[in-house]
Short mmCIF file of C-alpha atoms in Angstrom, two decimals:
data_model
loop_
_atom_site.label_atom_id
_atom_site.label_comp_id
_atom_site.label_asym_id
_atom_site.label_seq_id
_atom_site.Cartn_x
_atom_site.Cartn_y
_atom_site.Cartn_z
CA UNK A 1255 18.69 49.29 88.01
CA UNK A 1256 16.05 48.46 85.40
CA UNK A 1257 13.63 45.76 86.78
CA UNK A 1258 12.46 43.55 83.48
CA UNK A 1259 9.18 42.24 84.36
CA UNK A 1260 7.22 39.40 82.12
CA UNK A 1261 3.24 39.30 82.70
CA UNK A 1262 1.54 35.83 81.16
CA UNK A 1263 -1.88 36.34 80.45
CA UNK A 1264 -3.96 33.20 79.91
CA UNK A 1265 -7.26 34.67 79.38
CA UNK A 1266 -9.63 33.54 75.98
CA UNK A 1267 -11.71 36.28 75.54
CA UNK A 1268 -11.62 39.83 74.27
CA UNK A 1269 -11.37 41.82 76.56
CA UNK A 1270 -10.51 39.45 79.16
CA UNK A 1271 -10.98 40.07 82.97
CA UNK A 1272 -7.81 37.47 83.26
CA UNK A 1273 -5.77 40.55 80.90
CA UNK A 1274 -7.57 43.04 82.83
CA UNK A 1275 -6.38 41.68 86.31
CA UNK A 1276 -2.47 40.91 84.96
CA UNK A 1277 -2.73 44.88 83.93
CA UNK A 1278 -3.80 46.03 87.15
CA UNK A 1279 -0.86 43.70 88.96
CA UNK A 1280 2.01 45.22 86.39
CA UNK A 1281 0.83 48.37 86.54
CA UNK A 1282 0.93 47.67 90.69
CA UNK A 1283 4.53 46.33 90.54
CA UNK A 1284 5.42 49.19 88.32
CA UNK A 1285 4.17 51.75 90.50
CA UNK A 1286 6.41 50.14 93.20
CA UNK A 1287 9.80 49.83 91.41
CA UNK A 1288 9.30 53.68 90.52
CA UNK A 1289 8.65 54.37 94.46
CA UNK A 1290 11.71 52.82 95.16
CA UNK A 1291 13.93 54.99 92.49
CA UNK A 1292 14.25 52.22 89.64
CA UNK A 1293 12.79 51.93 86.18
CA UNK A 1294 10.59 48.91 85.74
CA UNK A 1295 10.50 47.23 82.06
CA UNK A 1296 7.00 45.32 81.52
CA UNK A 1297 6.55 42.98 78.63
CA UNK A 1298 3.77 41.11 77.83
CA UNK A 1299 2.99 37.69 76.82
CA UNK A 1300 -0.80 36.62 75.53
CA UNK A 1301 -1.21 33.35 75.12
CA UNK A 1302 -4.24 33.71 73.50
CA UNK A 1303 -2.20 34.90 70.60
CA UNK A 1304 0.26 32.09 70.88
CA UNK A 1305 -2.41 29.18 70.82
CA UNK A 1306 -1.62 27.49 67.37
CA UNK A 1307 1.79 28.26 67.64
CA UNK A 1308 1.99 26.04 71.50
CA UNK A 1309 0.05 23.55 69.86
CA UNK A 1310 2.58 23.29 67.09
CA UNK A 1311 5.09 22.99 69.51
CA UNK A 1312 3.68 20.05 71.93
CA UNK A 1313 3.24 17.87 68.32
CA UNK A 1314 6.16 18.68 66.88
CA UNK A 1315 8.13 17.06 70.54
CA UNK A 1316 8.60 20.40 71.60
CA UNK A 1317 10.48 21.69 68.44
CA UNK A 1318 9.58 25.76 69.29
CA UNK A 1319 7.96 27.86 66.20
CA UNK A 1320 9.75 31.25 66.54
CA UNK A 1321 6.62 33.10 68.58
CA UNK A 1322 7.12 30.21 71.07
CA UNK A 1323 10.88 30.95 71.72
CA UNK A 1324 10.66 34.61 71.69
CA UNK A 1325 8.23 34.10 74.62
CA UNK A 1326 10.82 31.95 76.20
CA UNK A 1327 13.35 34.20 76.02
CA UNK A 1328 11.86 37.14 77.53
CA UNK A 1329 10.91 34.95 80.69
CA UNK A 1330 14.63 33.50 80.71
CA UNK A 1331 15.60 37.49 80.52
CA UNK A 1332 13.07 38.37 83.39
CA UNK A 1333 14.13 39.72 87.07
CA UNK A 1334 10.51 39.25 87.70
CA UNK A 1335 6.75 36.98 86.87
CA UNK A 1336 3.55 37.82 87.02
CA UNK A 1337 1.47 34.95 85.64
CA UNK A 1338 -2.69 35.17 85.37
CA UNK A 1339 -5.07 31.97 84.41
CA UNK A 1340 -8.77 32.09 84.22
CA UNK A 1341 -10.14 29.14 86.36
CA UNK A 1342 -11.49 26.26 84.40
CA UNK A 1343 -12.62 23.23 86.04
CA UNK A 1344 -10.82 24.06 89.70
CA UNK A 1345 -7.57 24.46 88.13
CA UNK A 1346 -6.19 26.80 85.65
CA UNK A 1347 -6.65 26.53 81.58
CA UNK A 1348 -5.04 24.25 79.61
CA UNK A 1349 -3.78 27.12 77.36
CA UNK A 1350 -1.64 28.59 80.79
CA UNK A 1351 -0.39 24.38 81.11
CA UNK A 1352 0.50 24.17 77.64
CA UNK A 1353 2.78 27.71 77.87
CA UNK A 1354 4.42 26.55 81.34
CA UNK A 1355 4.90 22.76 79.78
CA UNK A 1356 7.19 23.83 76.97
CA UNK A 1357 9.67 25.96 79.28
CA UNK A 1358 13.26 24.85 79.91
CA UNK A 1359 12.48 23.56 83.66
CA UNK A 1360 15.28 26.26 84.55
CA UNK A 1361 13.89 29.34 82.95
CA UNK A 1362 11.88 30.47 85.97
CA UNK A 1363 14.38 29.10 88.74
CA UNK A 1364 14.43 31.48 91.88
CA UNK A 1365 12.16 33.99 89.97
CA UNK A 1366 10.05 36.14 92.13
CA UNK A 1367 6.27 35.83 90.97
CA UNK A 1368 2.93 37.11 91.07
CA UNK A 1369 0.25 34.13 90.58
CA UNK A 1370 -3.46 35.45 89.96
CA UNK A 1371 -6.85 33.55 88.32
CA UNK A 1372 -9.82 34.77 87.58
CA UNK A 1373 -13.28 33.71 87.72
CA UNK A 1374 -17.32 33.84 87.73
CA UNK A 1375 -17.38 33.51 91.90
CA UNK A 1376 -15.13 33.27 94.76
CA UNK A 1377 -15.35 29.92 95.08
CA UNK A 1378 -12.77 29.00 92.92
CA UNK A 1379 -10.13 31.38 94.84
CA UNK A 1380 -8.27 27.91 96.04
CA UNK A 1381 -6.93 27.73 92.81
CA UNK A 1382 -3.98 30.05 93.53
CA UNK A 1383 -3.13 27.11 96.36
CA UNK A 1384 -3.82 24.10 95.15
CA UNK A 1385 -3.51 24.51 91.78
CA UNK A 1386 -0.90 27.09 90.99
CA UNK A 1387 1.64 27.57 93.62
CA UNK A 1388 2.32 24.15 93.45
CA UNK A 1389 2.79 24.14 89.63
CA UNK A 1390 5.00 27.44 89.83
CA UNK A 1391 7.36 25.71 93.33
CA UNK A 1392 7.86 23.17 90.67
CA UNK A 1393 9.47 25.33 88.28
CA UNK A 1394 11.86 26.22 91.45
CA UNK A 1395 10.03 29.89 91.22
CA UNK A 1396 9.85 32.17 93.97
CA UNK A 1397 5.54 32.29 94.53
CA UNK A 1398 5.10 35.63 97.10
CA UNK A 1399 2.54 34.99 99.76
CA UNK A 1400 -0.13 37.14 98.59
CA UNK A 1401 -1.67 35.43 95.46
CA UNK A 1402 -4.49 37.33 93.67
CA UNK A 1403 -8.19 35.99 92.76
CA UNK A 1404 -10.83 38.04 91.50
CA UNK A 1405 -13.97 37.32 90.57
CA UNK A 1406 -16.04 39.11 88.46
CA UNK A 1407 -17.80 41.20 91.13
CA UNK A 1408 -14.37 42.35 92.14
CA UNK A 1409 -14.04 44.14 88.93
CA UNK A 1410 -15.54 47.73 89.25
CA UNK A 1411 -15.17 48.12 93.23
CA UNK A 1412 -14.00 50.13 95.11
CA UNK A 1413 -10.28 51.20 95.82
CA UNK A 1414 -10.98 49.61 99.57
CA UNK A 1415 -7.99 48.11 101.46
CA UNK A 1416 -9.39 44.96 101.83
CA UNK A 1417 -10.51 44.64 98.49
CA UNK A 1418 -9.12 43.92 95.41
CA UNK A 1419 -6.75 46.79 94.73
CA UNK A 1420 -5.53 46.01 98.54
CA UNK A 1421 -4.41 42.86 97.39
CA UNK A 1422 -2.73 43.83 94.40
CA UNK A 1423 -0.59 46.16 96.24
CA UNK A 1424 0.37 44.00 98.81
CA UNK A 1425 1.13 41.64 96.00
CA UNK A 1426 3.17 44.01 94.23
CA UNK A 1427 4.82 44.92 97.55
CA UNK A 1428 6.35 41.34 98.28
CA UNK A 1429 7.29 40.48 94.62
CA UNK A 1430 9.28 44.17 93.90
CA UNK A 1431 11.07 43.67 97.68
CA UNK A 1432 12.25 40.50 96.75
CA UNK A 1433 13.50 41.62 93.29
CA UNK A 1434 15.33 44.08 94.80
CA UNK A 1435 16.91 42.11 97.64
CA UNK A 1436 18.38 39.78 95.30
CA UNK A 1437 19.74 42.99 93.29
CA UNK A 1438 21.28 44.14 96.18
CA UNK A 1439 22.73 40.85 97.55
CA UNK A 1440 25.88 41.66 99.37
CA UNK A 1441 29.09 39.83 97.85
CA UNK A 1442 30.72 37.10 99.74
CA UNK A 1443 27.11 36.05 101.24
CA UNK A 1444 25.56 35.11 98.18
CA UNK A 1445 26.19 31.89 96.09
CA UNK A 1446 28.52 31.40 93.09
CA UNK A 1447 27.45 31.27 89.36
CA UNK A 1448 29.31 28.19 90.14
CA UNK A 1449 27.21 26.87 92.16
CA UNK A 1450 23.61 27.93 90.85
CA UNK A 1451 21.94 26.15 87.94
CA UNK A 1452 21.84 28.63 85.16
CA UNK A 1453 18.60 29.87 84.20
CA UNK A 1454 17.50 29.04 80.20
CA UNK A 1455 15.19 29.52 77.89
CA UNK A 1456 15.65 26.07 76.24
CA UNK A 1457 16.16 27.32 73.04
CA UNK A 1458 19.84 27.00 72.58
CA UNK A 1459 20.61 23.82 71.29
CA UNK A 1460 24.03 21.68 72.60
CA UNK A 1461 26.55 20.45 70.60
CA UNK A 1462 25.72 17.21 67.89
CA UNK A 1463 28.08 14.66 68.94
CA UNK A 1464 29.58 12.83 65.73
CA UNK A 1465 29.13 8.86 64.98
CA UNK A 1466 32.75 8.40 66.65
CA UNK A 1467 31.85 9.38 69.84
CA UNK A 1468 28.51 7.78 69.50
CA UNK A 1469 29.94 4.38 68.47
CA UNK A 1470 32.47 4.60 70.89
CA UNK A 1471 33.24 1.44 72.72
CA UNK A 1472 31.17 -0.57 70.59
CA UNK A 1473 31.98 -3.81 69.93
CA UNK A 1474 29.36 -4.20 66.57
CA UNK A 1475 27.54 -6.78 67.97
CA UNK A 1476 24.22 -6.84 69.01
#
């Protein structure tokens, strides 16, 4: 089993502490996919990079440039999330909001994710929940108890359970044993494609209908 694992990184500078942080997490949940036997594939997403190109989208009524849907494929393709925002004004950056507003509301349904934010102090850790989860439960993903805030005197400690790196691994922990529960789902207990909504990237387009089926019914009056 080869776990694919997408890591958002929302951070604006270079280097970032927000990149820095979503390293240490996939490099975390790597670590505990390998423990467990399986091969773990991490790709990366920085948004950073994708700026003009998520602008272009929102003004263009969500038309994606090509960047844009190759990002939303490889969360529609992903077993797993781990998603990272510096903290701006109590909440996370609009660059992160812009990303998560042009998925297909489906693409991250009953995904098991990491959230983590960064900032100057500790004071801003309620962001992970009261600004995040609630953002990522509406996307119908699966948020693991242990979120991850770290501020920048975190970065540079020590390796101390209670610290940063402690919550990282208990992070990790809950996100790769829910991955690999729902690999391992026993048949005959477990719902039908049937009778799941299908997970999508939003970039496949339906079917045009033609001006017969359009027009149908109508009377040509108005």
């Amino acid at each position: 089993m080869s776990v694919r694992v997408a890591v958002v990184s929302a951070g604006l500078s270079q280097p970032s502490t927000s990149r820095m942080l979503a390293e240490q997490i996939a490099n975390a949940v790597s670590a505990q996919v390998s423990a467990r036997g399986e091969a773990a594939e991490v790709e990366f997403i920085e948004l950073r990079e994708l700026a003009q190109e998520l602008a272009t989208t929102m003004v263009t009524g969500g038309l994606p440039t090509p960047a844009v849907a190759a990002a939303r494929d490889v969360l529609a393709n992903a077993d797993a999330l781990v998603a990272v925002s510096p903290t701006f004004t109590a909440s996370y950056s609009g660059l992160f909001k812009m990303f998560f507003d042009v998925l297909d509301p489906d693409t991250l349904r009953n995904v098991p994710t990491i959230v983590g934010a960064t900032a100057g102090t500790a004071r801003h850790s309620l962001v992970l929940d009261f600004a995040m989860r609630p953002l990522f439960t509406y996307l119908h993903a699966l948020v693991v108890p242990t979120g991850v805030f770290a501020a920048t005197e975190d970065f540079g400690g020590g390796a101390d359970g209670a610290g940063l790196a402690g919550r990282v691994r208990q992070a990790a922990s809950e996100l790769v044993t829910q991955v690999m529960q729902a690999g391992s789902a026993v048949g005959g207990f477990v719902q039908s494609d049937a009778d799941l909504t299908r997970r999508v990237s939003g970039n496949q387009l339906g079917a045009t209908p033609d001006f017969a089926s359009l027009l149908k019914g109508h009377a040509g009056s108005l």
